[in-house]
């Protein structure tokens, strides 16, 4: 298997840094090679011209029988064999070679069957080329470092804005419709917008439109529920005056169902708008669970493994537990057990378990499972109230013998001295 790279290698900053380094190194290498080749060519040409000029003077002195210039002679020691062979073949040439720890530029020409040669110092030229190479390497490193710093600063500014946009998008996904990027480039029409500002502006516009649409739907739901309360109250009062019989029982049952649905819609509307007030106090969780089960009128067992005190809104917590117990009694099978283990309350039935969509994505309003059995608004309200009091509510399938569905509510325990 191919080794997995660290997660930070996938970031835009890392990729941009690698791109900048590769491009700078490539550019520095190309420019360095070109400068090195050109300077070396000119330096060698100058040294060769100087050596050939000295060789010309030595040839004239040799022909005139005069004393040869210093470091000149016939077959002098240190003359490279290749250059000697070239001179003996009747040609002139130059060659750089080391002799006694010195770098010399040799020049040789034929003279009476021997090689007339002379040498000039090449050490200074070699040091000049070496110094130039070191300067090229040093300046390239500095240029790459400076470019990388500037590039990292510029890229970091862009990635920081992208991270901010992504953070706002996640907040919107989690339900915070008031979240906005607020990029200053989108607020000033006179400023040119880059791609990041365009994305940020589009996200803010989308969030605003979504918020307006949801608020409109919430107002519509609340208005409908409010308008239905008065006629349903009157209808319920009128149904109580009907003569006893099966038809009267059916009417009264349907009226109670519609009135409960109206109250649930009003509660969901208040949860969506966040208009409720949380009134916290210290409560004993085991005692509260027993009170909820008694009020539910169901045959539900309460098991207290370890009691705990929690600081929470009693009314909202009772609403959460009551809805969970009612759902387990209605849609599951007996026995239904409420277990209190410290700040964790588990409501379990022994039925067929929750639908897969509910376990994966949570309860959805008015969505029903197979066979027309749904969870209605009860679990939706339970999730909303749990969020308000800062509790975590998880739905899962029971894994031990008997199967069934489990709703696990986790609160924050308060230590009582």
mmCIF file of C-alpha atoms in Angstrom:
data_model
loop_
_atom_site.group_PDB
_atom_site.id
_atom_site.type_symbol
_atom_site.label_atom_id
_atom_site.label_comp_id
_atom_site.label_asym_id
_atom_site.label_seq_id
_atom_site.Cartn_x
_atom_site.Cartn_y
_atom_site.Cartn_z
ATOM 1 C CA UNK A 1 0.000 0.000 0.000
ATOM 2 C CA UNK A 2 1.145 3.531 -0.750
ATOM 3 C CA UNK A 3 2.110 5.377 2.461
ATOM 4 C CA UNK A 4 -0.426 7.947 3.603
ATOM 5 C CA UNK A 5 0.880 11.515 3.665
ATOM 6 C CA UNK A 6 0.245 13.788 6.673
ATOM 7 C CA UNK A 7 -2.917 15.880 6.505
ATOM 8 C CA UNK A 8 -0.999 19.177 6.431
ATOM 9 C CA UNK A 9 0.473 18.264 3.031
ATOM 10 C CA UNK A 10 -3.006 18.707 1.535
ATOM 11 C CA UNK A 11 -3.282 22.353 2.586
ATOM 12 C CA UNK A 12 -3.146 25.171 0.073
ATOM 13 C CA UNK A 13 -0.318 26.826 2.034
ATOM 14 C CA UNK A 14 1.879 23.737 1.750
ATOM 15 C CA UNK A 15 1.131 23.269 -1.948
ATOM 16 C CA UNK A 16 1.795 26.946 -2.669
ATOM 17 C CA UNK A 17 5.071 26.821 -0.717
ATOM 18 C CA UNK A 18 6.195 23.749 -2.667
ATOM 19 C CA UNK A 19 5.263 25.432 -5.949
ATOM 20 C CA UNK A 20 7.156 28.608 -5.027
ATOM 21 C CA UNK A 21 10.243 26.653 -3.933
ATOM 22 C CA UNK A 22 10.257 24.508 -7.071
ATOM 23 C CA UNK A 23 9.825 27.506 -9.375
ATOM 24 C CA UNK A 24 12.455 29.581 -7.553
ATOM 25 C CA UNK A 25 14.935 26.706 -7.525
ATOM 26 C CA UNK A 26 14.351 26.053 -11.204
ATOM 27 C CA UNK A 27 14.739 29.726 -12.099
ATOM 28 C CA UNK A 28 17.830 30.104 -9.910
ATOM 29 C CA UNK A 29 19.375 26.965 -11.396
ATOM 30 C CA UNK A 30 18.788 28.113 -14.988
ATOM 31 C CA UNK A 31 20.098 31.624 -14.346
ATOM 32 C CA UNK A 32 23.055 30.286 -12.327
ATOM 33 C CA UNK A 33 24.064 27.872 -15.087
ATOM 34 C CA UNK A 34 23.785 30.570 -17.740
ATOM 35 C CA UNK A 35 25.873 33.062 -15.724
ATOM 36 C CA UNK A 36 28.443 30.383 -14.800
ATOM 37 C CA UNK A 37 28.843 29.245 -18.396
ATOM 38 C CA UNK A 38 29.158 32.767 -19.773
ATOM 39 C CA UNK A 39 31.623 34.011 -17.123
ATOM 40 C CA UNK A 40 33.691 30.835 -17.384
ATOM 41 C CA UNK A 41 33.829 31.189 -21.154
ATOM 42 C CA UNK A 42 34.997 34.780 -20.924
ATOM 43 C CA UNK A 43 37.558 33.996 -18.181
ATOM 44 C CA UNK A 44 39.005 31.049 -20.077
ATOM 45 C CA UNK A 45 39.109 33.079 -23.279
ATOM 46 C CA UNK A 46 41.028 35.866 -21.536
ATOM 47 C CA UNK A 47 43.514 33.432 -20.002
ATOM 48 C CA UNK A 48 43.953 31.631 -23.332
ATOM 49 C CA UNK A 49 44.538 34.920 -25.136
ATOM 50 C CA UNK A 50 47.138 35.875 -22.546
ATOM 51 C CA UNK A 51 48.884 32.482 -22.823
ATOM 52 C CA UNK A 52 48.930 32.622 -26.633
ATOM 53 C CA UNK A 53 50.334 36.150 -26.516
ATOM 54 C CA UNK A 54 53.132 34.989 -24.229
ATOM 55 C CA UNK A 55 53.712 31.995 -26.526
ATOM 56 C CA UNK A 56 54.072 34.376 -29.480
ATOM 57 C CA UNK A 57 56.752 36.346 -27.614
ATOM 58 C CA UNK A 58 58.536 33.095 -26.693
ATOM 59 C CA UNK A 59 58.471 31.944 -30.340
ATOM 60 C CA UNK A 60 59.960 35.249 -31.536
ATOM 61 C CA UNK A 61 62.652 35.118 -28.854
ATOM 62 C CA UNK A 62 63.466 31.503 -29.743
ATOM 63 C CA UNK A 63 63.794 32.369 -33.445
ATOM 64 C CA UNK A 64 66.004 35.353 -32.611
ATOM 65 C CA UNK A 65 68.161 33.286 -30.256
ATOM 66 C CA UNK A 66 67.232 35.477 -27.300
ATOM 67 C CA UNK A 67 66.384 34.458 -23.749
ATOM 68 C CA UNK A 68 62.932 32.998 -23.438
ATOM 69 C CA UNK A 69 60.360 34.616 -21.125
ATOM 70 C CA UNK A 70 59.873 33.184 -17.627
ATOM 71 C CA UNK A 71 58.004 29.875 -17.398
ATOM 72 C CA UNK A 72 58.770 29.193 -21.081
ATOM 73 C CA UNK A 73 60.955 26.601 -22.717
ATOM 74 C CA UNK A 74 61.347 23.564 -24.943
ATOM 75 C CA UNK A 75 59.537 20.579 -23.474
ATOM 76 C CA UNK A 76 59.394 22.223 -20.010
ATOM 77 C CA UNK A 77 58.574 20.049 -17.002
ATOM 78 C CA UNK A 78 54.873 19.901 -16.191
ATOM 79 C CA UNK A 79 53.763 20.277 -19.816
ATOM 80 C CA UNK A 80 50.660 18.055 -20.216
ATOM 81 C CA UNK A 81 51.243 15.094 -22.512
ATOM 82 C CA UNK A 82 48.162 15.862 -24.576
ATOM 83 C CA UNK A 83 49.376 19.377 -25.294
ATOM 84 C CA UNK A 84 52.931 18.108 -26.066
ATOM 85 C CA UNK A 85 51.501 15.597 -28.539
ATOM 86 C CA UNK A 86 49.414 18.325 -30.157
ATOM 87 C CA UNK A 87 52.521 20.552 -30.568
ATOM 88 C CA UNK A 88 54.622 17.704 -31.981
ATOM 89 C CA UNK A 89 51.916 17.126 -34.567
ATOM 90 C CA UNK A 90 52.521 20.675 -35.845
ATOM 91 C CA UNK A 91 49.577 22.498 -34.155
ATOM 92 C CA UNK A 92 49.233 25.141 -31.498
ATOM 93 C CA UNK A 93 46.939 24.768 -28.500
ATOM 94 C CA UNK A 94 46.211 25.626 -24.893
ATOM 95 C CA UNK A 95 45.271 23.545 -21.879
ATOM 96 C CA UNK A 96 44.635 24.145 -18.156
ATOM 97 C CA UNK A 97 46.525 21.765 -15.858
ATOM 98 C CA UNK A 98 47.904 21.596 -12.310
ATOM 99 C CA UNK A 99 51.634 21.725 -11.736
ATOM 100 C CA UNK A 100 53.264 21.734 -8.313
ATOM 101 C CA UNK A 101 49.987 22.771 -6.648
ATOM 102 C CA UNK A 102 49.346 25.613 -9.089
ATOM 103 C CA UNK A 103 46.739 25.924 -11.799
ATOM 104 C CA UNK A 104 48.394 27.011 -15.054
ATOM 105 C CA UNK A 105 47.131 27.837 -18.519
ATOM 106 C CA UNK A 106 49.619 26.154 -20.875
ATOM 107 C CA UNK A 107 50.192 27.183 -24.493
ATOM 108 C CA UNK A 108 52.402 25.166 -26.827
ATOM 109 C CA UNK A 109 53.603 25.271 -30.472
ATOM 110 C CA UNK A 110 56.016 23.182 -32.586
ATOM 111 C CA UNK A 111 59.690 24.238 -32.669
ATOM 112 C CA UNK A 112 62.409 22.142 -34.413
ATOM 113 C CA UNK A 113 60.699 18.833 -33.601
ATOM 114 C CA UNK A 114 60.067 19.808 -30.028
ATOM 115 C CA UNK A 115 57.304 21.560 -28.133
ATOM 116 C CA UNK A 116 57.867 25.201 -27.320
ATOM 117 C CA UNK A 117 55.594 25.908 -24.354
ATOM 118 C CA UNK A 118 54.810 28.674 -21.940
ATOM 119 C CA UNK A 119 52.477 29.008 -18.959
ATOM 120 C CA UNK A 120 50.509 31.753 -17.244
ATOM 121 C CA UNK A 121 48.923 31.626 -13.804
ATOM 122 C CA UNK A 122 45.298 30.446 -13.925
ATOM 123 C CA UNK A 123 44.694 30.332 -10.168
ATOM 124 C CA UNK A 124 43.207 33.806 -9.934
ATOM 125 C CA UNK A 125 40.793 33.077 -12.783
ATOM 126 C CA UNK A 126 39.758 29.799 -11.118
ATOM 127 C CA UNK A 127 39.190 31.586 -7.808
ATOM 128 C CA UNK A 128 37.120 34.206 -9.612
ATOM 129 C CA UNK A 129 34.886 31.513 -11.110
ATOM 130 C CA UNK A 130 34.606 29.704 -7.755
ATOM 131 C CA UNK A 131 33.724 32.948 -5.978
ATOM 132 C CA UNK A 132 31.105 33.689 -8.603
ATOM 133 C CA UNK A 133 29.591 30.232 -8.142
ATOM 134 C CA UNK A 134 29.422 30.755 -4.373
ATOM 135 C CA UNK A 135 27.829 34.170 -4.888
ATOM 136 C CA UNK A 136 25.258 32.666 -7.236
ATOM 137 C CA UNK A 137 24.393 29.940 -4.713
ATOM 138 C CA UNK A 138 24.197 32.393 -1.802
ATOM 139 C CA UNK A 139 22.082 34.909 -3.679
ATOM 140 C CA UNK A 140 19.805 32.109 -4.923
ATOM 141 C CA UNK A 141 19.255 30.860 -1.387
ATOM 142 C CA UNK A 142 18.489 34.380 -0.176
ATOM 143 C CA UNK A 143 16.178 35.017 -3.124
ATOM 144 C CA UNK A 144 14.353 31.723 -2.569
ATOM 145 C CA UNK A 145 14.001 32.408 1.163
ATOM 146 C CA UNK A 146 12.756 35.945 0.596
ATOM 147 C CA UNK A 147 10.339 34.860 -2.118
ATOM 148 C CA UNK A 148 9.084 32.016 0.061
ATOM 149 C CA UNK A 149 8.440 34.379 2.978
ATOM 150 C CA UNK A 150 6.610 36.898 0.810
ATOM 151 C CA UNK A 151 4.675 34.140 -0.939
ATOM 152 C CA UNK A 152 3.786 32.446 2.347
ATOM 153 C CA UNK A 153 2.548 35.768 3.728
ATOM 154 C CA UNK A 154 0.392 36.381 0.657
ATOM 155 C CA UNK A 155 -0.943 32.810 0.553
ATOM 156 C CA UNK A 156 -1.621 32.791 4.294
ATOM 157 C CA UNK A 157 -3.770 35.895 3.946
ATOM 158 C CA UNK A 158 -5.819 34.132 1.283
ATOM 159 C CA UNK A 159 -6.062 30.836 3.188
ATOM 160 C CA UNK A 160 -7.019 32.664 6.373
ATOM 161 C CA UNK A 161 -9.958 34.231 4.553
ATOM 162 C CA UNK A 162 -10.869 30.838 3.076
ATOM 163 C CA UNK A 163 -10.753 29.250 6.546
ATOM 164 C CA UNK A 164 -12.993 32.022 7.861
ATOM 165 C CA UNK A 165 -15.456 31.418 5.032
ATOM 166 C CA UNK A 166 -15.416 27.663 5.700
ATOM 167 C CA UNK A 167 -15.964 28.257 9.436
ATOM 168 C CA UNK A 168 -18.982 30.444 8.728
ATOM 169 C CA UNK A 169 -20.340 27.814 6.317
ATOM 170 C CA UNK A 170 -20.044 25.154 9.032
ATOM 171 C CA UNK A 171 -21.805 27.424 11.534
ATOM 172 C CA UNK A 172 -24.650 27.918 9.053
ATOM 173 C CA UNK A 173 -24.828 24.143 8.555
ATOM 174 C CA UNK A 174 -25.167 23.721 12.332
ATOM 175 C CA UNK A 175 -28.111 26.127 12.376
ATOM 176 C CA UNK A 176 -26.483 29.488 13.154
ATOM 177 C CA UNK A 177 -28.164 31.495 10.409
ATOM 178 C CA UNK A 178 -26.890 34.771 11.873
ATOM 179 C CA UNK A 179 -23.302 33.847 10.951
ATOM 180 C CA UNK A 180 -21.742 35.997 8.227
ATOM 181 C CA UNK A 181 -18.269 36.284 6.738
ATOM 182 C CA UNK A 182 -18.478 40.063 6.476
ATOM 183 C CA UNK A 183 -15.543 40.484 4.092
ATOM 184 C CA UNK A 184 -14.833 44.242 3.862
ATOM 185 C CA UNK A 185 -14.246 43.902 0.113
ATOM 186 C CA UNK A 186 -17.898 42.995 -0.365
ATOM 187 C CA UNK A 187 -19.149 46.042 1.559
ATOM 188 C CA UNK A 188 -17.313 48.685 -0.473
ATOM 189 C CA UNK A 189 -18.468 48.736 -4.125
ATOM 190 C CA UNK A 190 -15.467 50.868 -5.113
ATOM 191 C CA UNK A 191 -13.020 48.087 -4.169
ATOM 192 C CA UNK A 192 -12.237 45.364 -6.638
ATOM 193 C CA UNK A 193 -13.230 41.910 -5.411
ATOM 194 C CA UNK A 194 -11.040 38.852 -5.736
ATOM 195 C CA UNK A 195 -12.323 35.283 -5.972
ATOM 196 C CA UNK A 196 -12.334 34.776 -2.194
ATOM 197 C CA UNK A 197 -14.401 37.914 -1.655
ATOM 198 C CA UNK A 198 -16.831 36.746 -4.337
ATOM 199 C CA UNK A 199 -17.287 33.399 -2.571
ATOM 200 C CA UNK A 200 -17.689 35.128 0.809
ATOM 201 C CA UNK A 201 -20.277 37.521 -0.601
ATOM 202 C CA UNK A 202 -22.190 34.662 -2.214
ATOM 203 C CA UNK A 203 -22.186 32.740 1.090
ATOM 204 C CA UNK A 204 -23.471 35.772 3.013
ATOM 205 C CA UNK A 205 -26.208 36.323 0.427
ATOM 206 C CA UNK A 206 -27.208 32.657 0.563
ATOM 207 C CA UNK A 207 -27.303 32.708 4.375
ATOM 208 C CA UNK A 208 -29.443 35.839 4.371
ATOM 209 C CA UNK A 209 -31.898 34.370 1.860
ATOM 210 C CA UNK A 210 -32.068 31.087 3.766
ATOM 211 C CA UNK A 211 -32.612 32.888 7.057
ATOM 212 C CA UNK A 212 -35.399 35.013 5.584
ATOM 213 C CA UNK A 213 -37.083 31.949 4.109
ATOM 214 C CA UNK A 214 -36.892 29.960 7.347
ATOM 215 C CA UNK A 215 -38.139 32.890 9.396
ATOM 216 C CA UNK A 216 -41.058 33.237 7.014
ATOM 217 C CA UNK A 217 -41.855 29.545 7.398
ATOM 218 C CA UNK A 218 -41.548 29.779 11.187
ATOM 219 C CA UNK A 219 -43.919 32.748 11.279
ATOM 220 C CA UNK A 220 -46.348 30.879 9.057
ATOM 221 C CA UNK A 221 -46.236 27.797 11.308
ATOM 222 C CA UNK A 222 -46.686 29.885 14.439
ATOM 223 C CA UNK A 223 -49.550 31.893 12.903
ATOM 224 C CA UNK A 224 -51.350 28.753 11.737
ATOM 225 C CA UNK A 225 -50.952 27.113 15.146
ATOM 226 C CA UNK A 226 -52.209 30.230 16.926
ATOM 227 C CA UNK A 227 -55.188 30.538 14.605
ATOM 228 C CA UNK A 228 -56.073 26.881 15.159
ATOM 229 C CA UNK A 229 -55.985 27.030 18.947
ATOM 230 C CA UNK A 230 -59.204 29.055 19.340
ATOM 231 C CA UNK A 231 -61.476 26.995 17.054
ATOM 232 C CA UNK A 232 -60.019 23.734 18.396
ATOM 233 C CA UNK A 233 -60.698 24.846 21.967
ATOM 234 C CA UNK A 234 -64.272 25.577 21.030
ATOM 235 C CA UNK A 235 -64.546 22.325 19.122
ATOM 236 C CA UNK A 236 -63.292 20.368 22.114
ATOM 237 C CA UNK A 237 -65.790 22.087 24.396
ATOM 238 C CA UNK A 238 -68.577 21.334 21.930
ATOM 239 C CA UNK A 239 -67.565 17.691 21.657
ATOM 240 C CA UNK A 240 -67.979 17.320 25.410
ATOM 241 C CA UNK A 241 -71.668 18.198 24.989
ATOM 242 C CA UNK A 242 -72.343 15.454 22.462
ATOM 243 C CA UNK A 243 -74.285 12.406 23.625
ATOM 244 C CA UNK A 244 -72.223 9.417 24.639
ATOM 245 C CA UNK A 245 -71.434 6.908 21.950
ATOM 246 C CA UNK A 246 -68.782 5.559 19.626
ATOM 247 C CA UNK A 247 -69.097 8.488 17.222
ATOM 248 C CA UNK A 248 -68.641 10.977 20.057
ATOM 249 C CA UNK A 249 -65.507 9.139 21.248
ATOM 250 C CA UNK A 250 -64.012 9.273 17.757
ATOM 251 C CA UNK A 251 -64.710 13.006 17.464
ATOM 252 C CA UNK A 252 -63.223 13.726 20.878
ATOM 253 C CA UNK A 253 -60.138 11.635 20.089
ATOM 254 C CA UNK A 254 -59.544 13.452 16.790
ATOM 255 C CA UNK A 255 -59.996 16.833 18.465
ATOM 256 C CA UNK A 256 -57.455 15.916 21.176
ATOM 257 C CA UNK A 257 -55.023 14.756 18.503
ATOM 258 C CA UNK A 258 -55.386 17.971 16.526
ATOM 259 C CA UNK A 259 -55.006 20.077 19.668
ATOM 260 C CA UNK A 260 -51.854 18.191 20.682
ATOM 261 C CA UNK A 261 -50.460 18.644 17.182
ATOM 262 C CA UNK A 262 -51.188 22.378 17.419
ATOM 263 C CA UNK A 263 -49.380 22.631 20.758
ATOM 264 C CA UNK A 264 -46.404 20.711 19.319
ATOM 265 C CA UNK A 265 -46.249 23.078 16.355
ATOM 266 C CA UNK A 266 -46.263 26.068 18.699
ATOM 267 C CA UNK A 267 -43.463 24.555 20.768
ATOM 268 C CA UNK A 268 -41.361 23.817 17.676
ATOM 269 C CA UNK A 269 -41.952 27.373 16.511
ATOM 270 C CA UNK A 270 -40.676 28.706 19.841
ATOM 271 C CA UNK A 271 -37.634 26.399 19.650
ATOM 272 C CA UNK A 272 -36.841 27.558 16.124
ATOM 273 C CA UNK A 273 -37.068 31.206 17.075
ATOM 274 C CA UNK A 274 -35.103 30.729 20.324
ATOM 275 C CA UNK A 275 -37.580 32.888 22.194
ATOM 276 C CA UNK A 276 -37.895 30.652 25.259
ATOM 277 C CA UNK A 277 -36.279 31.431 28.614
ATOM 278 C CA UNK A 278 -34.269 28.741 30.418
ATOM 279 C CA UNK A 279 -34.955 28.641 34.165
ATOM 280 C CA UNK A 280 -32.358 26.434 35.832
ATOM 281 C CA UNK A 281 -32.369 24.925 39.280
ATOM 282 C CA UNK A 282 -30.795 21.941 41.036
ATOM 283 C CA UNK A 283 -32.762 18.704 40.648
ATOM 284 C CA UNK A 284 -32.290 15.066 41.616
ATOM 285 C CA UNK A 285 -32.335 13.131 38.369
ATOM 286 C CA UNK A 286 -33.722 9.828 39.713
ATOM 287 C CA UNK A 287 -36.655 11.492 41.429
ATOM 288 C CA UNK A 288 -37.399 13.563 38.336
ATOM 289 C CA UNK A 289 -37.361 10.451 36.113
ATOM 290 C CA UNK A 290 -39.841 8.686 38.427
ATOM 291 C CA UNK A 291 -42.147 11.724 38.339
ATOM 292 C CA UNK A 292 -42.077 11.792 34.525
ATOM 293 C CA UNK A 293 -42.916 8.075 34.268
ATOM 294 C CA UNK A 294 -45.830 8.414 36.706
ATOM 295 C CA UNK A 295 -47.195 11.376 34.768
ATOM 296 C CA UNK A 296 -46.931 9.496 31.460
ATOM 297 C CA UNK A 297 -49.448 6.853 32.555
ATOM 298 C CA UNK A 298 -47.394 4.116 30.888
ATOM 299 C CA UNK A 299 -46.096 0.835 32.246
ATOM 300 C CA UNK A 300 -42.461 1.866 32.371
ATOM 301 C CA UNK A 301 -39.775 0.631 34.749
ATOM 302 C CA UNK A 302 -37.307 3.085 36.296
ATOM 303 C CA UNK A 303 -33.874 1.743 37.275
ATOM 304 C CA UNK A 304 -31.519 4.048 39.199
ATOM 305 C CA UNK A 305 -27.968 2.674 39.069
ATOM 306 C CA UNK A 306 -26.438 5.861 40.441
ATOM 307 C CA UNK A 307 -28.420 8.962 41.205
ATOM 308 C CA UNK A 308 -27.065 12.412 40.395
ATOM 309 C CA UNK A 309 -27.933 16.072 40.749
ATOM 310 C CA UNK A 310 -28.178 18.236 37.650
ATOM 311 C CA UNK A 311 -28.683 21.956 37.274
ATOM 312 C CA UNK A 312 -31.210 22.326 34.496
ATOM 313 C CA UNK A 313 -34.648 23.568 33.468
ATOM 314 C CA UNK A 314 -37.030 21.055 35.047
ATOM 315 C CA UNK A 315 -39.936 21.740 32.685
ATOM 316 C CA UNK A 316 -37.815 21.279 29.574
ATOM 317 C CA UNK A 317 -36.095 18.158 30.930
ATOM 318 C CA UNK A 318 -39.455 16.619 31.843
ATOM 319 C CA UNK A 319 -40.650 17.403 28.327
ATOM 320 C CA UNK A 320 -37.650 15.592 26.833
ATOM 321 C CA UNK A 321 -38.029 12.503 29.033
ATOM 322 C CA UNK A 322 -41.799 12.478 28.640
ATOM 323 C CA UNK A 323 -41.557 12.500 24.854
ATOM 324 C CA UNK A 324 -38.940 9.730 24.877
ATOM 325 C CA UNK A 325 -41.049 7.540 27.166
ATOM 326 C CA UNK A 326 -44.224 8.189 25.145
ATOM 327 C CA UNK A 327 -42.415 7.381 21.899
ATOM 328 C CA UNK A 328 -40.981 4.137 23.317
ATOM 329 C CA UNK A 329 -44.389 3.088 24.662
ATOM 330 C CA UNK A 330 -46.213 3.906 21.431
ATOM 331 C CA UNK A 331 -43.774 2.701 18.792
ATOM 332 C CA UNK A 332 -41.740 0.083 20.649
ATOM 333 C CA UNK A 333 -42.634 -3.017 22.627
ATOM 334 C CA UNK A 334 -42.599 -3.757 26.328
ATOM 335 C CA UNK A 335 -40.758 -3.721 28.565
ATOM 336 C CA UNK A 336 -39.837 -0.028 28.432
ATOM 337 C CA UNK A 337 -37.040 0.784 30.875
ATOM 338 C CA UNK A 338 -35.697 4.170 31.993
ATOM 339 C CA UNK A 339 -32.187 3.798 33.433
ATOM 340 C CA UNK A 340 -30.492 6.569 35.427
ATOM 341 C CA UNK A 341 -26.715 6.147 35.683
ATOM 342 C CA UNK A 342 -25.275 9.354 37.066
ATOM 343 C CA UNK A 343 -26.016 12.211 34.639
ATOM 344 C CA UNK A 344 -26.938 9.736 31.839
ATOM 345 C CA UNK A 345 -30.570 8.714 31.291
ATOM 346 C CA UNK A 346 -31.337 5.866 28.881
ATOM 347 C CA UNK A 347 -34.860 5.152 27.605
ATOM 348 C CA UNK A 348 -35.081 1.713 26.014
ATOM 349 C CA UNK A 349 -37.815 -0.391 24.506
ATOM 350 C CA UNK A 350 -37.670 -3.922 23.064
ATOM 351 C CA UNK A 351 -39.265 -3.311 19.702
ATOM 352 C CA UNK A 352 -37.827 -3.290 16.179
ATOM 353 C CA UNK A 353 -35.533 -0.318 16.833
ATOM 354 C CA UNK A 354 -35.337 3.090 15.229
ATOM 355 C CA UNK A 355 -35.448 3.564 11.451
ATOM 356 C CA UNK A 356 -32.021 3.891 9.880
ATOM 357 C CA UNK A 357 -32.610 7.488 8.793
ATOM 358 C CA UNK A 358 -33.321 8.496 12.400
ATOM 359 C CA UNK A 359 -30.160 6.879 13.754
ATOM 360 C CA UNK A 360 -28.049 8.433 10.984
ATOM 361 C CA UNK A 361 -29.551 11.920 10.709
ATOM 362 C CA UNK A 362 -31.832 12.382 13.704
ATOM 363 C CA UNK A 363 -35.634 12.798 13.794
ATOM 364 C CA UNK A 364 -37.321 14.663 10.947
ATOM 365 C CA UNK A 365 -40.631 16.441 11.175
ATOM 366 C CA UNK A 366 -43.635 14.449 9.960
ATOM 367 C CA UNK A 367 -41.460 11.730 8.467
ATOM 368 C CA UNK A 368 -42.811 8.252 9.069
ATOM 369 C CA UNK A 369 -41.092 4.892 9.017
ATOM 370 C CA UNK A 370 -42.217 1.695 7.417
ATOM 371 C CA UNK A 371 -45.801 0.600 7.864
ATOM 372 C CA UNK A 372 -46.951 4.159 8.495
ATOM 373 C CA UNK A 373 -45.439 4.217 11.992
ATOM 374 C CA UNK A 374 -43.617 7.449 12.542
ATOM 375 C CA UNK A 375 -42.137 9.469 15.362
ATOM 376 C CA UNK A 376 -44.075 12.624 14.549
ATOM 377 C CA UNK A 377 -42.959 15.767 16.322
ATOM 378 C CA UNK A 378 -42.246 14.255 19.734
ATOM 379 C CA UNK A 379 -38.619 13.311 19.110
ATOM 380 C CA UNK A 380 -38.032 16.553 17.205
ATOM 381 C CA UNK A 381 -39.174 18.503 20.249
ATOM 382 C CA UNK A 382 -37.051 16.296 22.512
ATOM 383 C CA UNK A 383 -33.938 17.065 20.458
ATOM 384 C CA UNK A 384 -34.708 20.793 20.441
ATOM 385 C CA UNK A 385 -35.318 21.000 24.181
ATOM 386 C CA UNK A 386 -32.175 18.959 24.887
ATOM 387 C CA UNK A 387 -30.116 21.447 22.901
ATOM 388 C CA UNK A 388 -31.657 24.339 24.824
ATOM 389 C CA UNK A 389 -30.673 22.887 28.223
ATOM 390 C CA UNK A 390 -27.204 21.917 26.970
ATOM 391 C CA UNK A 391 -27.756 18.148 27.012
ATOM 392 C CA UNK A 392 -26.714 15.596 24.391
ATOM 393 C CA UNK A 393 -29.401 13.285 22.997
ATOM 394 C CA UNK A 394 -28.334 10.267 20.934
ATOM 395 C CA UNK A 395 -30.552 7.684 19.236
ATOM 396 C CA UNK A 396 -29.173 4.201 18.641
ATOM 397 C CA UNK A 397 -30.113 0.560 18.303
ATOM 398 C CA UNK A 398 -29.744 -1.694 21.358
ATOM 399 C CA UNK A 399 -26.918 -4.162 20.771
ATOM 400 C CA UNK A 400 -27.489 -6.658 23.576
ATOM 401 C CA UNK A 401 -30.018 -9.500 23.720
ATOM 402 C CA UNK A 402 -33.593 -8.457 23.061
ATOM 403 C CA UNK A 403 -32.816 -5.661 20.611
ATOM 404 C CA UNK A 404 -34.896 -2.546 20.567
ATOM 405 C CA UNK A 405 -34.248 1.195 20.495
ATOM 406 C CA UNK A 406 -32.225 3.287 22.939
ATOM 407 C CA UNK A 407 -32.368 7.035 23.469
ATOM 408 C CA UNK A 408 -29.421 8.224 25.576
ATOM 409 C CA UNK A 409 -29.669 11.665 27.216
ATOM 410 C CA UNK A 410 -26.422 12.959 28.749
ATOM 411 C CA UNK A 411 -26.530 15.964 31.103
ATOM 412 C CA UNK A 412 -23.862 17.755 33.135
ATOM 413 C CA UNK A 413 -23.629 16.464 36.696
ATOM 414 C CA UNK A 414 -23.487 18.968 39.541
ATOM 415 C CA UNK A 415 -21.491 18.039 42.621
ATOM 416 C CA UNK A 416 -23.421 18.624 45.834
ATOM 417 C CA UNK A 417 -21.273 19.127 48.943
#
